[in-house]
Coordinates of C-alpha atoms in Angstrom, one line a residue:
Chain A
M284 CA 98.9 96.8 103.7
E285 CA 102.3 96.3 103.2
G286 CA 103.0 95.2 99.5
T287 CA 99.6 95.0 98.3
L288 CA 97.2 97.7 96.4
F289 CA 93.5 97.5 96.0
G290 CA 90.1 99.1 94.1
T291 CA 86.8 98.7 93.5
E292 CA 84.1 99.2 90.8
T293 CA 80.4 99.3 92.4
E294 CA 77.1 99.3 89.6
Y295 CA 74.8 101.0 91.7
A296 CA 71.3 100.0 91.0
A297 CA 68.7 103.0 91.2
A298 CA 64.8 103.6 91.5
G299 CA 62.3 106.4 92.1
T300 CA 60.6 108.8 90.1
L301 CA 62.8 108.2 87.4
S302 CA 63.7 105.1 85.6
P303 CA 67.1 103.8 86.5
T304 CA 69.0 104.5 83.5
E305 CA 67.8 108.2 83.0
L306 CA 68.6 108.7 86.7
A307 CA 72.1 107.0 86.0
Y308 CA 72.7 109.5 83.2
K309 CA 71.4 112.9 84.9
V310 CA 73.7 111.8 88.2
R311 CA 76.3 111.0 86.0
G312 CA 75.7 114.8 84.1
G313 CA 75.6 116.4 87.7
V314 CA 79.2 114.8 88.8
F315 CA 80.7 116.3 86.4
E316 CA 78.4 120.0 86.0
G317 CA 80.4 122.8 86.9
R318 CA 83.2 120.2 87.5
R319 CA 81.6 119.4 91.2
Y320 CA 83.5 116.3 91.5
G321 CA 85.8 115.4 88.7
L322 CA 86.5 116.5 85.2
I323 CA 84.5 115.0 82.4
E324 CA 86.4 112.5 79.6
P325 CA 86.4 114.0 75.8
A326 CA 88.0 111.1 74.4
P327 CA 85.9 107.7 73.7
R328 CA 86.9 104.5 75.2
E329 CA 87.1 101.0 75.1
W330 CA 84.3 99.0 76.6
G331 CA 81.4 101.0 74.7
E332 CA 82.5 104.3 76.6
I333 CA 81.1 107.4 74.2
P334 CA 82.6 110.6 74.3
G335 CA 81.9 112.1 78.0
N336 CA 80.8 108.8 79.1
G337 CA 82.4 109.5 82.4
G338 CA 85.9 111.0 83.9
F339 CA 88.3 111.2 86.5
L340 CA 87.4 112.9 89.9
F341 CA 89.6 114.5 92.6
N342 CA 90.1 112.0 94.9
G343 CA 91.6 109.8 92.2
G344 CA 88.3 107.7 91.3
R345 CA 86.3 107.4 87.9
M346 CA 82.6 108.0 87.5
Y347 CA 80.9 106.7 84.7
L348 CA 78.3 104.9 82.7
D349 CA 78.3 101.3 82.3
S350 CA 75.6 99.0 80.7
G351 CA 73.0 101.8 81.9
H352 CA 74.2 101.6 85.6
L353 CA 76.3 104.4 87.2
E354 CA 79.5 103.1 88.1
Y355 CA 81.8 104.3 90.1
A356 CA 85.4 103.2 90.7
T357 CA 87.7 104.0 94.0
P358 CA 91.1 105.1 93.9
E359 CA 93.8 102.6 94.2
C360 CA 94.3 102.1 98.2
R361 CA 97.1 100.6 100.1
S362 CA 95.3 100.5 103.5
L363 CA 91.8 98.8 104.9
D364 CA 90.3 102.0 106.3
E365 CA 91.2 103.7 103.0
I366 CA 89.4 101.6 100.6
V367 CA 86.2 101.2 103.1
A368 CA 86.1 105.2 103.0
A369 CA 86.8 105.1 99.5
E370 CA 84.0 103.2 98.5
Q371 CA 81.7 105.4 101.0
A372 CA 82.9 108.3 99.2
G373 CA 81.0 107.0 96.0
D374 CA 77.7 106.6 98.0
L375 CA 78.4 110.1 99.4
I376 CA 79.2 111.7 95.7
V377 CA 76.1 110.4 94.3
V378 CA 73.7 111.0 97.1
A379 CA 75.1 114.7 97.5
T380 CA 74.5 114.9 93.9
L381 CA 71.1 114.2 93.9
G382 CA 70.5 116.8 96.2
A383 CA 72.5 119.2 94.2
L384 CA 69.8 118.4 91.5
G385 CA 66.8 118.7 93.4
L386 CA 66.4 114.8 93.1
Q387 CA 66.7 113.2 96.5
G388 CA 63.7 112.0 98.4
E389 CA 62.0 110.7 95.6
N390 CA 65.0 109.0 94.0
F391 CA 67.4 106.8 95.4
F392 CA 70.8 104.5 94.7
I393 CA 71.3 101.5 95.8
K394 CA 74.6 99.3 96.5
N395 CA 73.8 95.8 95.8
N396 CA 74.4 93.2 93.4
T397 CA 70.6 91.7 92.1
D398 CA 66.8 93.4 91.6
H399 CA 64.9 90.6 92.4
F400 CA 63.7 90.3 88.8
G401 CA 66.2 87.9 87.9
N402 CA 69.4 90.2 86.8
T403 CA 72.2 91.1 88.3
Y404 CA 75.1 93.5 88.6
G405 CA 78.3 93.9 89.2
Y406 CA 80.7 95.0 92.3
H407 CA 84.0 94.1 91.0
E408 CA 87.6 94.2 93.1
N409 CA 91.0 95.0 91.8
Y410 CA 94.2 93.6 93.2
C411 CA 97.6 94.9 92.3
I412 CA 99.6 90.9 91.3
R413 CA 102.7 90.0 89.9
S414 CA 101.5 86.8 88.0
S415 CA 99.3 86.5 85.5
P416 CA 95.9 86.2 86.6
R417 CA 95.8 83.6 84.0
S418 CA 98.2 81.6 85.4
R419 CA 97.5 78.3 86.5
S420 CA 98.9 78.7 89.8
M421 CA 96.7 81.6 90.2
V422 CA 93.3 80.2 88.6
E423 CA 94.0 76.8 90.5
G424 CA 94.8 78.8 93.9
L425 CA 91.9 81.4 93.9
L426 CA 88.7 79.3 92.9
P427 CA 88.8 77.2 96.5
F428 CA 89.1 80.5 98.3
L429 CA 86.9 82.5 96.4
V430 CA 83.8 79.4 96.5
T431 CA 84.3 79.5 100.0
R432 CA 84.8 83.5 100.7
Q433 CA 81.2 84.0 100.8
L434 CA 81.0 82.8 104.5
Y435 CA 81.8 86.1 105.7
A436 CA 82.2 88.2 102.4
G437 CA 78.3 87.7 101.1
A438 CA 76.1 90.5 100.9
G439 CA 72.6 88.0 101.3
M440 CA 69.7 88.1 99.5
V441 CA 66.0 87.0 99.7
R442 CA 66.3 84.5 96.9
P443 CA 64.8 86.0 93.7
A444 CA 61.7 83.8 92.6
S445 CA 63.1 83.7 88.8
V446 CA 66.4 82.0 90.5
R447 CA 63.6 79.7 92.3
R448 CA 62.2 78.9 88.9
R449 CA 65.5 78.2 87.7
G450 CA 66.2 75.2 90.5
S451 CA 69.0 76.1 92.2
R452 CA 70.1 73.4 94.6
Q453 CA 68.5 75.0 97.6
G454 CA 67.0 72.0 99.5
A455 CA 70.3 69.7 100.3
L456 CA 71.0 71.0 103.4
P457 CA 74.2 69.3 105.1
G458 CA 73.8 66.9 107.5
P459 CA 73.6 68.7 111.0
V460 CA 70.8 70.9 109.4
A461 CA 69.4 68.9 107.4
S462 CA 65.8 68.8 109.2
K463 CA 65.7 72.7 109.2
P464 CA 62.9 74.3 106.9
V465 CA 65.1 76.3 104.2
P466 CA 64.0 79.6 103.8
P467 CA 64.4 81.1 100.1
F468 CA 67.7 83.0 101.5
E469 CA 71.3 83.1 99.9
I470 CA 74.1 84.3 101.9
S471 CA 75.4 85.7 98.7
Q472 CA 74.1 88.1 96.0
R473 CA 76.2 86.5 93.0
A474 CA 76.4 82.9 93.2
A475 CA 73.1 82.2 91.9
F476 CA 74.2 83.7 88.6
I477 CA 77.8 82.2 88.4
T478 CA 77.3 79.8 85.7
V479 CA 81.0 79.0 85.0
D480 CA 84.2 78.4 86.9
V481 CA 86.9 80.7 84.9
S482 CA 86.2 82.8 82.0
N483 CA 87.9 86.2 80.5
R484 CA 84.9 87.7 80.1
V485 CA 82.0 89.3 83.0
R486 CA 78.4 88.5 81.4
F487 CA 77.8 87.0 78.1
G488 CA 79.2 83.7 77.4
G489 CA 79.0 82.7 81.0
R490 CA 79.3 84.7 84.2
P491 CA 82.5 83.0 85.9
I492 CA 83.8 82.5 89.6
L493 CA 87.4 83.9 88.6
N494 CA 87.3 86.5 85.8
V495 CA 91.0 86.4 84.1
R496 CA 91.1 89.8 82.1
D497 CA 94.2 90.2 82.0
E498 CA 94.3 94.3 81.6
P499 CA 97.1 95.5 84.1
L500 CA 96.4 98.9 84.1
A501 CA 99.9 99.0 85.0
G502 CA 103.7 99.3 84.1
G503 CA 106.7 96.9 84.3
R504 CA 105.9 93.4 85.6
L505 CA 102.7 94.4 87.5
R506 CA 99.4 92.7 86.8
R507 CA 96.0 93.3 88.1
L508 CA 93.4 90.5 89.3
H509 CA 89.8 91.8 88.3
N510 CA 87.7 90.1 90.6
I511 CA 83.9 90.1 89.8
I512 CA 82.1 87.2 92.1
G513 CA 82.2 89.7 95.4
D514 CA 78.8 91.3 96.5
A515 CA 78.9 94.9 97.5
N516 CA 78.8 94.8 101.2
R517 CA 77.6 97.1 103.6
S518 CA 79.1 96.4 106.6
E519 CA 82.7 97.8 107.4
Y520 CA 83.8 94.8 108.7
A521 CA 83.1 92.2 105.9
T522 CA 84.3 95.0 103.4
R523 CA 87.4 94.9 105.4
L524 CA 87.9 91.1 105.6
K525 CA 86.7 90.7 102.2
I526 CA 89.4 92.7 100.6
G527 CA 92.3 92.2 103.3
T528 CA 91.7 88.6 103.2
T529 CA 91.8 88.4 99.4
A530 CA 94.8 90.6 99.4
L531 CA 96.7 88.2 101.5
V532 CA 95.6 85.6 99.4
T533 CA 96.8 86.7 96.4
Q534 CA 100.2 87.4 98.2
L535 CA 100.3 83.9 99.0
L536 CA 100.4 82.8 95.3
D537 CA 102.3 85.3 94.1
D538 CA 105.0 84.2 96.6
G539 CA 104.5 80.3 94.7
W540 CA 102.5 78.3 97.5
Q541 CA 99.3 76.4 96.7
P542 CA 96.6 75.5 98.6
D543 CA 96.5 71.9 97.2
I544 CA 93.1 71.5 97.2
E545 CA 90.9 70.7 94.3
L546 CA 86.7 71.3 94.2
E547 CA 84.8 68.5 92.5
N548 CA 82.8 71.2 90.9
P549 CA 83.1 75.1 91.8
V550 CA 79.8 76.2 90.5
H551 CA 78.0 73.9 92.8
S552 CA 79.8 73.9 96.0
L553 CA 79.4 78.0 95.5
R554 CA 75.8 77.4 95.0
D555 CA 74.9 74.7 97.7
I556 CA 76.9 77.3 100.0
A557 CA 74.8 79.9 99.4
A558 CA 71.8 78.4 99.7
N559 CA 72.5 77.4 103.3
P560 CA 72.1 80.2 106.1
F561 CA 72.7 77.3 108.7
G562 CA 75.7 76.0 108.8
G563 CA 77.3 73.2 108.8
W564 CA 78.9 74.1 105.0
T565 CA 81.0 71.4 103.6
V566 CA 82.7 70.8 100.1
K567 CA 83.3 67.8 97.8
L568 CA 86.8 67.7 96.7
S569 CA 88.2 65.9 93.2
D570 CA 89.4 63.3 95.2
G571 CA 85.7 62.4 95.9
S572 CA 86.5 63.4 100.2
T573 CA 84.2 65.9 101.9
I574 CA 86.0 68.7 104.4
P575 CA 83.8 71.7 106.0
A576 CA 83.9 74.8 103.8
V577 CA 85.6 76.9 106.7
D578 CA 88.9 74.0 106.7
V579 CA 88.8 75.8 102.6
Q580 CA 89.3 79.1 104.1
R581 CA 91.4 77.7 107.3
R582 CA 94.0 76.2 104.6
Y583 CA 94.5 79.7 103.4
L584 CA 94.8 81.3 106.8
V585 CA 97.0 79.5 108.2
E586 CA 99.7 79.6 105.6
A587 CA 98.7 83.6 105.6
N588 CA 99.4 83.5 109.7
L589 CA 102.8 81.6 109.4
R590 CA 104.2 84.3 106.6
Y591 CA 102.6 87.6 107.5
F592 CA 101.6 87.9 110.9
G593 CA 102.9 90.8 112.9
R594 CA 104.2 92.2 109.2
D595 CA 101.8 95.2 109.4
D596 CA 98.6 96.5 111.6
D597 CA 96.0 95.7 108.8
T598 CA 97.6 92.2 108.2
T599 CA 97.6 91.5 111.9
W600 CA 94.2 92.7 111.8
V601 CA 92.7 90.5 109.2
L602 CA 94.6 87.1 110.3
R603 CA 92.7 87.7 114.1
Q604 CA 89.4 88.8 112.1
W605 CA 89.7 85.8 109.8
S606 CA 90.4 83.0 112.3
T607 CA 87.6 84.5 114.6
V608 CA 85.0 84.8 112.2
L609 CA 85.4 81.1 111.1
N610 CA 85.5 80.0 114.4
G611 CA 82.5 81.7 114.7
L612 CA 80.6 80.6 111.2
E613 CA 81.8 76.5 112.5
T614 CA 80.2 77.3 116.2
D615 CA 77.2 79.4 115.3
P616 CA 77.0 81.7 112.3
M617 CA 74.3 84.1 114.2
R618 CA 76.8 85.2 116.7
L619 CA 78.5 86.8 113.8
D620 CA 74.9 89.2 113.7
G621 CA 76.4 93.3 113.5
Y622 CA 79.5 92.2 111.5
L623 CA 78.6 89.8 109.0
D624 CA 76.2 91.2 106.2
W625 CA 74.0 88.6 105.0
V626 CA 74.1 86.9 108.9
T627 CA 72.5 90.8 110.2
K628 CA 69.9 90.7 107.4
F629 CA 68.8 87.4 107.5
L630 CA 67.8 87.7 111.3
I631 CA 66.2 90.8 110.7
L632 CA 64.1 89.1 108.0
E633 CA 64.1 86.2 109.8
R634 CA 61.9 88.4 112.6
R635 CA 59.5 90.0 110.4
A636 CA 59.0 86.7 108.5
S637 CA 58.1 84.9 112.1
R638 CA 55.6 87.6 112.6
S639 CA 54.3 87.8 109.3
P640 CA 50.8 85.9 107.9
Q641 CA 52.9 85.0 104.6
G642 CA 55.9 84.2 106.1
W643 CA 59.0 84.5 103.8
E644 CA 56.6 85.1 101.2
D645 CA 55.8 88.5 102.5
P646 CA 56.9 90.9 99.7
A647 CA 58.1 93.2 102.2
L648 CA 61.1 90.9 102.8
I649 CA 62.4 92.2 99.4
K650 CA 61.6 95.9 100.6
L651 CA 63.6 95.5 103.4
D652 CA 66.2 93.6 102.2
L653 CA 66.9 96.6 99.2
A654 CA 67.2 99.3 101.9
Y655 CA 70.0 97.1 103.3
H656 CA 71.1 98.2 100.6
H657 CA 69.9 102.1 99.9
V658 CA 72.8 104.5 100.8
D659 CA 70.7 107.5 101.1
P660 CA 71.2 107.2 105.1
A661 CA 67.3 108.7 105.0
V662 CA 66.1 105.5 104.4
S663 CA 69.4 103.3 105.0
L664 CA 68.6 100.4 106.9
V665 CA 72.5 100.3 107.5
T666 CA 72.6 103.5 108.9
L667 CA 69.4 102.8 111.0
L668 CA 71.5 99.9 112.6
Q669 CA 74.5 101.7 113.0
K670 CA 72.7 104.4 114.9
Q671 CA 71.2 101.7 116.8
G672 CA 74.8 100.3 117.5
K673 CA 73.9 97.2 115.9
L674 CA 76.4 97.4 113.2
K675 CA 79.4 99.3 114.1
P676 CA 81.2 101.9 111.6
L677 CA 85.2 100.9 111.4
A678 CA 86.6 103.6 109.6
P679 CA 87.8 106.8 110.9
D680 CA 85.2 109.6 111.4
G681 CA 85.7 112.5 108.3
L682 CA 87.4 110.1 106.2
A683 CA 85.0 108.9 103.7
E684 CA 83.9 112.6 103.4
R685 CA 87.8 113.6 103.0
L686 CA 88.0 111.4 100.4
T687 CA 85.2 112.7 98.1
E688 CA 87.3 115.6 97.1
N689 CA 90.8 114.3 97.7
P690 CA 92.7 111.5 96.8
P691 CA 94.3 108.6 99.5
S692 CA 97.8 108.3 100.3
G693 CA 100.8 106.0 99.0
S694 CA 99.1 105.0 95.7
R695 CA 99.4 107.0 91.9
A696 CA 96.1 108.2 92.9
M697 CA 97.6 110.9 94.5
A698 CA 99.0 112.2 91.6
R699 CA 96.3 111.7 89.3
G700 CA 93.6 113.1 91.9
R701 CA 95.6 116.4 92.0
V702 CA 96.3 116.6 88.0
V703 CA 92.5 116.2 87.5
R704 CA 91.7 119.1 89.3
A705 CA 94.5 121.3 88.1
M706 CA 93.0 120.5 84.9
A707 CA 89.5 121.3 86.2
E708 CA 90.4 124.4 87.6
S709 CA 92.1 125.7 84.2
R710 CA 88.6 124.5 82.4
I711 CA 90.5 122.8 80.1
D712 CA 87.0 120.7 78.9
D713 CA 85.7 124.3 77.9
L714 CA 87.7 124.1 74.9
V715 CA 86.1 120.3 73.6
D716 CA 83.9 120.6 70.6
W717 CA 81.5 117.6 71.4
R718 CA 80.3 117.6 67.9
R719 CA 83.2 117.3 65.8
I720 CA 84.7 114.3 68.2
G721 CA 81.6 112.5 66.9
R722 CA 82.0 113.5 63.2
R723 CA 85.6 112.6 63.4
L724 CA 86.1 109.9 65.4
G725 CA 82.6 108.3 65.0
E726 CA 80.5 106.9 62.1
R727 CA 76.9 106.9 61.8
G728 CA 75.6 103.6 61.6
T729 CA 72.4 101.4 62.2
Y730 CA 71.7 99.2 65.3
G731 CA 68.2 97.6 66.0
D732 CA 66.0 99.6 64.9
G733 CA 68.0 103.4 65.2
E734 CA 70.3 105.2 64.1
T735 CA 73.6 105.4 66.3
T736 CA 77.2 106.1 66.6
V737 CA 80.1 103.7 66.1
F738 CA 83.2 105.3 67.5
E739 CA 86.7 104.7 67.0
Y740 CA 88.0 104.1 71.0
V741 CA 90.9 105.7 72.3
E742 CA 92.9 103.7 75.0
S743 CA 96.5 106.0 74.8
H744 CA 97.8 108.9 74.2
R745 CA 100.1 107.0 71.5
E746 CA 96.8 106.1 69.9
L747 CA 95.9 110.3 69.8
T748 CA 98.8 111.0 68.8
D749 CA 98.9 108.6 65.7
A750 CA 95.3 109.7 65.0
R751 CA 96.5 113.2 64.8
A752 CA 93.2 113.4 66.9
W753 CA 94.8 116.1 69.6
P754 CA 93.0 118.7 68.2
L755 CA 90.1 117.3 69.1
I756 CA 90.3 115.5 72.3
N757 CA 93.2 118.2 74.3
Y758 CA 93.3 115.9 77.0
L759 CA 93.4 112.2 77.8
N760 CA 93.3 111.1 81.2
G761 CA 93.7 107.3 82.4
W762 CA 94.9 104.7 85.5
S763 CA 98.4 104.7 84.1
D764 CA 98.8 108.1 82.5
L765 CA 97.5 111.6 82.5
A766 CA 98.2 114.0 79.4
L767 CA 97.4 117.3 77.3
W768 CA 97.9 118.2 73.7
N769 CA 100.8 120.0 72.9
P770 CA 100.1 122.6 69.7
S771 CA 103.6 123.5 69.7
D772 CA 104.6 119.9 68.9
P773 CA 101.6 117.7 67.9
D774 CA 103.8 114.3 68.0
S775 CA 105.0 115.3 71.7
P776 CA 102.0 115.6 73.9
H777 CA 102.6 116.6 77.7
V778 CA 102.5 113.4 79.9
L779 CA 102.7 112.4 83.2
P780 CA 103.3 108.7 83.9
L781 CA 101.5 106.7 86.4
G782 CA 102.7 103.2 85.5
D783 CA 104.2 102.5 89.0
P784 CA 100.9 102.1 91.2
F785 CA 102.9 102.2 93.9
T786 CA 104.1 105.7 94.1
E787 CA 102.6 108.5 95.0
G788 CA 104.5 110.6 92.6
T789 CA 103.5 113.9 94.3
V790 CA 107.1 115.9 92.8
A791 CA 106.3 114.9 89.3
A792 CA 102.6 115.9 89.4
D793 CA 103.5 119.2 91.3
E794 CA 105.8 119.9 88.3
F795 CA 103.0 118.9 85.8
I796 CA 100.5 121.3 87.8
A797 CA 102.7 123.8 87.6
A798 CA 102.7 124.0 83.8
I799 CA 99.1 123.0 83.7
P800 CA 97.9 127.1 83.2
G801 CA 100.3 127.9 80.2
W802 CA 99.8 124.4 78.4
V803 CA 96.3 125.3 78.7
Q804 CA 96.8 128.9 77.3
D805 CA 98.2 127.2 74.2
I806 CA 95.4 124.9 73.9
R807 CA 92.5 127.8 73.7
G808 CA 95.0 129.8 71.6
M809 CA 95.2 127.6 69.1
S810 CA 91.8 126.2 69.3
R811 CA 91.3 130.4 68.6
R812 CA 93.5 130.2 65.7
R813 CA 91.8 127.0 64.2
R814 CA 88.5 128.5 64.5
D815 CA 89.0 131.7 63.0
E816 CA 91.0 129.9 59.8
A817 CA 87.7 127.9 59.8
A818 CA 85.4 131.2 59.5
T819 CA 87.4 132.9 57.1
S820 CA 88.2 129.7 54.7
Chain B
M484 CA 107.5 76.9 105.6
P485 CA 108.3 80.3 107.3
D486 CA 108.6 80.2 111.0
N487 CA 106.8 82.8 112.2
Q488 CA 106.9 82.6 115.7
N489 CA 104.2 85.4 116.5
A490 CA 101.7 83.4 114.1
L491 CA 98.4 83.1 115.8
E492 CA 97.5 79.4 116.4
V493 CA 94.9 78.2 114.1
V494 CA 92.5 74.9 114.4
L495 CA 90.9 73.0 112.0
S496 CA 87.4 71.9 112.2
S497 CA 88.7 68.6 110.3
D498 CA 90.7 67.7 113.4
R499 CA 87.8 67.4 115.7
Y500 CA 85.9 65.6 112.8
P501 CA 88.2 62.7 111.9
S502 CA 86.5 61.4 108.9
V503 CA 87.0 64.6 106.7
T504 CA 90.2 64.6 105.0
V505 CA 91.5 66.9 102.3
N506 CA 93.6 66.4 99.4
R507 CA 97.2 65.9 100.5
G508 CA 98.4 65.2 104.1
G509 CA 95.1 65.4 105.3
A510 CA 94.7 68.2 107.8
S511 CA 96.5 67.9 110.2
A512 CA 99.8 68.2 108.2
I513 CA 98.6 71.6 107.5
A514 CA 97.6 72.4 111.6
P515 CA 100.6 74.5 112.7
Q516 CA 99.8 73.5 116.8
A517 CA 97.8 71.1 118.4
P518 CA 94.2 72.0 118.6
T519 CA 93.5 75.7 120.4
R520 CA 90.9 78.0 119.5
P521 CA 92.3 81.5 119.3
T522 CA 90.6 84.0 122.0
E523 CA 90.1 86.7 119.5
A524 CA 86.5 88.4 118.9
P525 CA 85.3 90.7 116.2
V526 CA 86.3 93.6 117.7
E527 CA 83.4 93.0 120.7
N528 CA 81.6 90.2 121.7
P529 CA 78.5 89.9 119.9
A530 CA 75.1 88.7 121.8
R531 CA 73.9 85.4 121.2
P532 CA 70.9 85.0 119.8
A533 CA 69.9 83.0 123.2
D534 CA 70.2 86.2 125.0
R535 CA 67.4 88.5 123.2
P536 CA 64.0 88.7 124.6
E537 CA 61.1 86.9 122.7
P538 CA 59.8 88.5 120.0
D539 CA 56.5 89.7 121.5
S540 CA 58.2 90.5 125.0
A541 CA 57.1 94.0 126.7
S542 CA 60.5 95.0 127.3
D543 CA 61.2 94.4 123.4
P544 CA 64.5 96.6 122.5
D545 CA 63.7 95.7 119.1
A546 CA 60.2 97.7 118.7
D547 CA 61.4 101.2 117.6
L548 CA 63.5 99.1 115.2
D549 CA 60.3 97.5 114.1
D550 CA 58.4 100.8 113.5
E551 CA 61.8 102.4 111.6
L552 CA 61.9 99.3 109.5
E553 CA 58.0 100.0 108.8
R554 CA 58.7 104.0 107.7
I555 CA 61.3 103.0 105.4
I556 CA 59.7 100.3 103.8
R557 CA 56.6 102.9 103.0
E558 CA 59.6 105.4 102.2
I559 CA 61.5 103.4 99.8
P560 CA 59.8 103.0 96.4
D561 CA 59.3 99.0 95.4
P562 CA 61.4 96.7 93.5
T563 CA 62.5 98.1 90.3
P564 CA 63.9 95.9 87.1
Q565 CA 67.3 97.0 86.7
P566 CA 69.8 96.8 83.7
G567 CA 71.5 93.7 83.6
G568 CA 75.1 95.1 84.5
E569 CA 78.7 94.2 84.2

């Protein structure tokens, strides 16, 4: 898609004979054991990542532990085919690793956003933008779009009992569907957990519709929109539409256009829409008027259509499908069965509920809801629906498999993935003395009832140089650069800058890769000398 | 406003329900054309719910699906509390 770039982060849920946290821990280890899919990172990183918490993958993405979840960040992608396939590559990696560890069949990963016990976990989207995510134009322009985007991007869920107890606004269906009984079903998995309009935080202090964390992970004037309101979709069609429309809207706002729509209460609108699976959605504006929620979306569609139609294949696909889906949502949402996750899931659950003496209180409904999000094909409801032709796969055959071990084209992920593989082939991680990292960069402290190590976090190669910590870390890979220790000149590490995410950087990467075996030999020699000196002193 | 001659025609439902308005200029101010309906269907035309047989029909094509759903319900673990994320 022209002029844009995107990636996503999935926090997997886990279930089986092992606890979710234990399972996440084991599979994280399995992903990097024997350098199966990537290279483990020795540096303690920001956001509480201890040494060895995760690492970059050969596909240019990243796998790590976060808040007890196994989390997968896709590489940066330039096309809708590749972002869909890159997400699926993460699913394939975790399932294959379960198999390699002998855990498959009894333990499972689930790509969703709620456990039905009142907990939520993230699916985050990242878009390369040119305005600050904190700018007034970006905030005001995105809020109405994100509140109503769930109409086609929602994954759907059986409303958790904890949410029902909290007293959401379900029951207040708008005019045309006011007489229908309201099932405990939400079209979005995230809406019920959102409490504030805007915040630079993602969890504590209020989970926002719009996260304005300003962490570019790129050079120049590029910025990053870190969007946390989205659901983890299983429908390829919904994923393409979600990413494609959002990318176009960020481009509209970057180009200076504004929708001139202000919702009276975005959080209430978000929840009202989510609680109604029947259609006729409306939102109240700050001037007291009410408009159809699909028309909020159309406001963006009209402008994107005028500016971008015909620009490239992805853009044209998005504009056509966006228009068609909004019409479908307006006339008969259930016609979108097999395309939108929430509709597809709702019809399966409704069918089951209609045959169960317990109706919508049948506990099997929650298991079916979860089955929709299981990523192991043996028990995945989505896989079953695809086999039966009810849910259409759109990504090219074999692309997801290829992206488990290779980077997508057209972005810096190409250079990163290839360099990480070259580092792994040189077995650079064998040179890391993990215990010394803890002693040198960590301090023992108490937390709660136990002892813990508090690390001095490292984010850039400059910090390592300033701290004279290269002999400990040896290599430091990041989104915007990759670096190795240079024992001959500790103040000048070997660095491959990746500040421009739109550039594959293959020439520079090839030169860097050719030098890696020699550099690793230098590091190995220096490490040996240091050990010998320590032994004799 | 950009002039893209190839652009799709998009119709606002506000044009069909004149009682609703948008903030500035009204909905019609942003509709590029008179109401017409895009003809594209998402990939292929999904079946309407009314076209589907009744659930208890003898020739219920979803009978196989029901069997598979029962198998999946048996095989997957019960709902398991997860750590809160982000």
